[in-house]
Coordinates of C-alpha atoms and ligand atoms in Angstrom, one line a residue:
M281 CA -43.6 22.4 -7.2
R282 CA -40.8 20.7 -5.3
T283 CA -41.0 20.5 -1.5
L284 CA -38.0 22.3 -0.1
I285 CA -36.6 21.0 3.2
A286 CA -34.0 23.6 4.3
A287 CA -31.4 23.4 7.1
N288 CA -30.3 26.7 8.5
W289 CA -27.2 25.9 10.5
K290 CA -26.8 29.5 11.7
M291 CA -23.5 30.0 13.6
H292 CA -22.9 26.3 14.3
L293 CA -20.5 23.5 13.2
T294 CA -16.8 23.7 12.4
R295 CA -15.7 22.6 8.9
S296 CA -15.1 19.0 10.0
Q297 CA -18.4 18.8 11.9
A298 CA -20.3 20.3 8.9
S299 CA -18.7 17.9 6.5
G300 CA -19.4 15.0 8.8
T301 CA -23.0 16.0 9.3
A302 CA -23.5 16.5 5.5
K303 CA -22.0 13.1 4.7
E304 CA -24.2 11.4 7.3
L305 CA -27.2 13.2 5.7
V306 CA -26.3 12.0 2.3
G307 CA -25.8 8.4 3.7
Q308 CA -29.2 8.4 5.3
L309 CA -31.1 10.2 2.5
E310 CA -29.6 9.2 -0.8
G311 CA -32.1 6.9 -2.5
N312 CA -34.6 7.5 0.4
L313 CA -35.9 10.9 -0.5
P314 CA -39.3 11.3 -2.2
A315 CA -38.6 12.4 -5.8
D316 CA -40.3 15.7 -5.3
R317 CA -38.1 16.7 -2.3
E318 CA -35.1 18.9 -2.3
V319 CA -32.7 19.1 0.7
L320 CA -31.0 22.5 1.0
I321 CA -28.1 23.0 3.5
L322 CA -27.3 26.6 4.6
P323 CA -24.0 26.3 6.6
P324 CA -21.9 29.2 7.9
F325 CA -19.6 30.7 5.2
T326 CA -16.6 28.9 6.5
S327 CA -18.2 25.5 5.9
L328 CA -19.6 26.1 2.4
E329 CA -16.7 24.3 0.7
A330 CA -16.8 21.4 3.1
V331 CA -20.5 20.9 2.6
S332 CA -20.2 21.4 -1.2
G333 CA -17.7 18.6 -1.3
A334 CA -19.9 16.3 0.8
I335 CA -23.0 16.7 -1.4
A336 CA -21.2 17.0 -4.8
G337 CA -23.0 14.9 -7.4
K338 CA -25.7 13.8 -5.0
S339 CA -29.1 14.4 -6.5
G340 CA -31.7 16.1 -4.3
F341 CA -29.1 18.1 -2.4
S342 CA -28.4 21.8 -2.7
L343 CA -26.2 24.4 -1.1
G344 CA -27.0 27.9 0.0
A345 CA -25.9 30.8 2.1
Q346 CA -27.5 32.5 5.1
D347 CA -26.6 36.0 4.0
F348 CA -24.5 38.3 1.7
Y349 CA -23.9 41.9 1.0
P350 CA -25.6 43.3 -2.2
A351 CA -22.6 44.5 -4.1
E352 CA -20.2 42.9 -6.6
E353 CA -17.0 43.6 -4.7
G354 CA -15.4 46.5 -2.8
A355 CA -14.5 48.0 0.5
Y356 CA -17.1 46.1 2.6
T357 CA -15.1 44.7 5.5
G358 CA -16.4 41.4 6.7
E359 CA -18.9 40.9 3.9
V360 CA -19.3 38.3 1.1
S361 CA -20.9 38.9 -2.3
P362 CA -23.4 36.8 -4.3
S363 CA -20.7 36.2 -7.0
M364 CA -18.5 34.7 -4.3
L365 CA -21.3 32.5 -3.1
L366 CA -22.1 31.3 -6.7
D367 CA -18.3 30.6 -7.0
A368 CA -18.5 28.5 -3.8
G369 CA -21.3 26.4 -5.2
C370 CA -24.3 28.1 -3.7
G371 CA -27.6 28.1 -5.6
Y372 CA -29.7 29.6 -2.8
A373 CA -29.6 32.4 -0.2
L374 CA -31.8 33.8 2.6
A375 CA -32.9 37.4 3.0
G376 CA -34.7 38.9 5.9
H377 CA -34.3 36.1 8.5
S378 CA -35.7 37.4 11.8
E379 CA -32.3 37.1 13.4
R380 CA -30.8 39.4 10.8
R381 CA -33.8 41.8 11.1
H382 CA -33.6 41.9 14.9
F383 CA -30.0 41.3 16.1
F384 CA -28.4 43.1 13.1
R385 CA -31.1 45.7 12.7
E386 CA -31.7 45.0 9.0
S387 CA -34.4 47.2 7.6
D388 CA -37.1 46.3 5.1
E389 CA -35.1 48.5 2.6
L390 CA -31.9 46.5 3.1
V391 CA -33.8 43.2 2.9
A392 CA -35.4 44.4 -0.3
E393 CA -32.0 45.4 -1.8
K394 CA -30.5 42.0 -0.9
L395 CA -33.5 40.1 -2.3
V396 CA -33.5 41.8 -5.7
Y397 CA -29.7 41.9 -6.0
G398 CA -29.4 38.2 -5.2
L399 CA -32.1 37.3 -7.8
E400 CA -30.3 39.5 -10.4
K401 CA -27.1 37.7 -9.7
G402 CA -28.8 34.3 -10.3
L403 CA -29.4 33.0 -6.7
H404 CA -32.7 31.4 -5.8
M405 CA -33.7 33.7 -3.0
I406 CA -35.7 32.7 0.2
L407 CA -37.4 35.8 1.6
C408 CA -38.2 35.3 5.3
V409 CA -41.2 37.1 6.9
G410 CA -43.0 36.8 10.2
E411 CA -44.5 38.6 13.1
T412 CA -43.3 39.0 16.7
L413 CA -45.5 37.8 19.6
E414 CA -46.5 41.4 20.3
E415 CA -47.6 41.9 16.7
R416 CA -49.6 38.7 16.9
K417 CA -51.3 39.7 20.2
S418 CA -52.3 43.0 18.7
N419 CA -53.8 41.4 15.6
A420 CA -51.2 42.8 13.3
V421 CA -50.2 39.6 11.5
K422 CA -51.7 40.5 8.1
E423 CA -50.3 44.0 8.3
V424 CA -46.8 42.9 9.1
L425 CA -46.7 40.2 6.5
S426 CA -48.1 42.5 3.8
R427 CA -45.5 45.2 4.7
Q428 CA -42.6 42.8 4.7
L429 CA -43.7 41.2 1.4
R430 CA -44.6 44.4 -0.4
S431 CA -41.4 46.2 0.6
A432 CA -39.3 43.4 -0.9
L433 CA -41.4 42.3 -3.8
D434 CA -43.2 45.3 -5.2
G435 CA -41.5 46.8 -8.3
E436 CA -40.3 46.2 -11.7
R437 CA -36.7 45.2 -10.8
V438 CA -38.0 42.1 -8.9
Q439 CA -40.5 41.2 -11.6
N440 CA -37.7 41.2 -14.1
A441 CA -35.4 39.0 -12.0
L442 CA -37.9 36.3 -10.8
A443 CA -36.6 33.7 -13.3
T444 CA -33.8 32.6 -11.0
G445 CA -36.3 31.5 -8.4
L446 CA -38.0 32.8 -5.3
S447 CA -39.4 31.2 -2.2
V448 CA -40.9 32.8 0.9
A449 CA -40.5 31.4 4.4
Y450 CA -43.2 32.3 6.9
E451 CA -41.5 32.2 10.3
P452 CA -43.4 33.6 13.3
V453 CA -40.6 35.1 15.4
W454 CA -42.0 33.7 18.6
A455 CA -41.7 30.1 17.2
I456 CA -38.1 30.3 16.1
G457 CA -35.8 28.4 18.5
T458 CA -38.4 28.4 21.2
G459 CA -39.8 24.9 20.9
E460 CA -43.2 26.6 20.4
V461 CA -44.8 25.6 17.1
A462 CA -47.6 27.7 15.5
R463 CA -50.9 25.9 15.6
P464 CA -52.0 24.4 12.3
E465 CA -54.8 26.9 11.9
D466 CA -52.4 29.8 12.4
I467 CA -50.0 28.4 9.8
R468 CA -52.9 27.8 7.4
E469 CA -54.1 31.3 7.9
A470 CA -50.7 33.0 7.6
H471 CA -49.8 31.0 4.5
A472 CA -53.1 31.9 2.9
M473 CA -52.3 35.6 3.5
V474 CA -48.8 35.1 2.0
R475 CA -50.3 33.4 -1.0
Q476 CA -52.8 36.1 -1.5
E477 CA -50.1 38.8 -1.4
L478 CA -47.8 36.8 -3.8
T479 CA -50.7 36.4 -6.3
A480 CA -51.3 40.2 -6.1
L481 CA -47.6 41.2 -6.3
L482 CA -46.1 38.7 -8.8
S483 CA -48.0 38.8 -12.0
G484 CA -48.7 35.2 -12.9
K485 CA -45.9 33.8 -10.6
G486 CA -47.6 34.0 -7.2
E487 CA -49.1 30.6 -7.5
Q488 CA -45.8 28.9 -8.3
T489 CA -43.8 30.5 -5.5
G490 CA -43.1 28.1 -2.7
I491 CA -44.0 29.1 0.8
L492 CA -42.0 27.4 3.6
Y493 CA -42.9 27.3 7.2
G494 CA -40.2 27.8 9.8
G495 CA -40.4 27.7 13.6
S496 CA -39.4 24.7 15.8
V497 CA -40.0 22.1 13.1
K498 CA -39.2 18.6 14.4
P499 CA -39.5 15.0 13.3
D500 CA -42.7 14.6 15.3
N501 CA -44.5 17.6 13.7
I502 CA -43.2 17.6 10.1
S503 CA -45.9 15.4 8.6
Q504 CA -48.7 17.5 10.1
I505 CA -47.0 20.8 8.9
L506 CA -46.4 19.5 5.4
G507 CA -50.1 18.6 5.2
I508 CA -51.3 22.1 5.7
D509 CA -52.6 24.1 2.6
N510 CA -50.0 26.3 0.9
V511 CA -47.1 24.8 2.9
N512 CA -44.5 23.9 0.2
G513 CA -41.6 23.1 2.5
V514 CA -39.9 24.0 5.8
L515 CA -36.9 26.0 7.0
V516 CA -35.4 24.2 10.0
G517 CA -32.9 25.6 12.6
G518 CA -32.2 23.6 15.7
A519 CA -33.4 20.2 14.5
S520 CA -31.3 20.4 11.4
L521 CA -28.0 20.3 13.3
K522 CA -28.1 16.5 13.8
A523 CA -28.2 14.2 10.8
D524 CA -30.7 11.8 12.5
S525 CA -33.3 14.4 13.2
F526 CA -32.9 16.4 10.0
S527 CA -33.1 13.2 7.8
A528 CA -36.3 12.2 9.6
I529 CA -37.7 15.6 8.8
A530 CA -36.6 15.4 5.2
R531 CA -38.3 12.0 4.8
G532 CA -41.3 13.0 6.9
Ligands
LIG29 C1 -34.9 29.2 11.7 O1 -33.8 29.6 12.1 O2 -35.2 29.7 10.6 C2 -35.7 28.4 12.5 C3 -36.9 28.1 12.1 O3 -35.1 27.9 13.7 P1 -35.8 26.7 14.6 O4 -36.2 25.6 13.7 O5 -34.7 26.3 15.6 O6 -37.0 27.3 15.3

């Protein structure tokens, strides 16, 4: 399984900044990336083309989107479809990021629809799951992860669409953008829970599904995080916005 090092740029960087950062990343990482690593950049929609141009033909680099609406086309003002993302060069997309779940009130049902629709359209989907601090304090981590995974992955439609690729990102909400990293034992325990659910839900494919960790990943904690059982990559927000720190993470 390849180790996926993903940069979630959220609502940051203009086209020229995005292109410049992507070119710097290519300059720093081309030929320096371990063979089993893949660098994925998830810029805002407006910078997809700029980043696509910067990484074109560079091995080990991929492009993805942070979101989409699950329909082919239509009267959905403000939205972008998976077909449009594929046309823009995307191979990947996120579903269920905690910022979408919390700021934009995306339900488990909408996340599930996005996940299966994106898979059916041919995107490699990264399903984000994770508990809030209150849920952790009330010992509900397993229950929350099970609910989020089962609501998105249970069912024949998903089973039939898995060929295009699925990863799961475990991102404890309290560790996203806060500088607070989950303890290695918490990451190990949560990733083991996710692996167990995946094995139960995805007949035969649970073991091959990558599980990423996300939450204040930095150059100084990446090697420890990647050494934890069932951690198959990372999803990085803040530290992915500067080429120097993200390339250190990608090499780490
Ligand atoms: C994220 O947005 O998925 C994330 C993990 O952000 P940060 O690295 O800034 O915590």
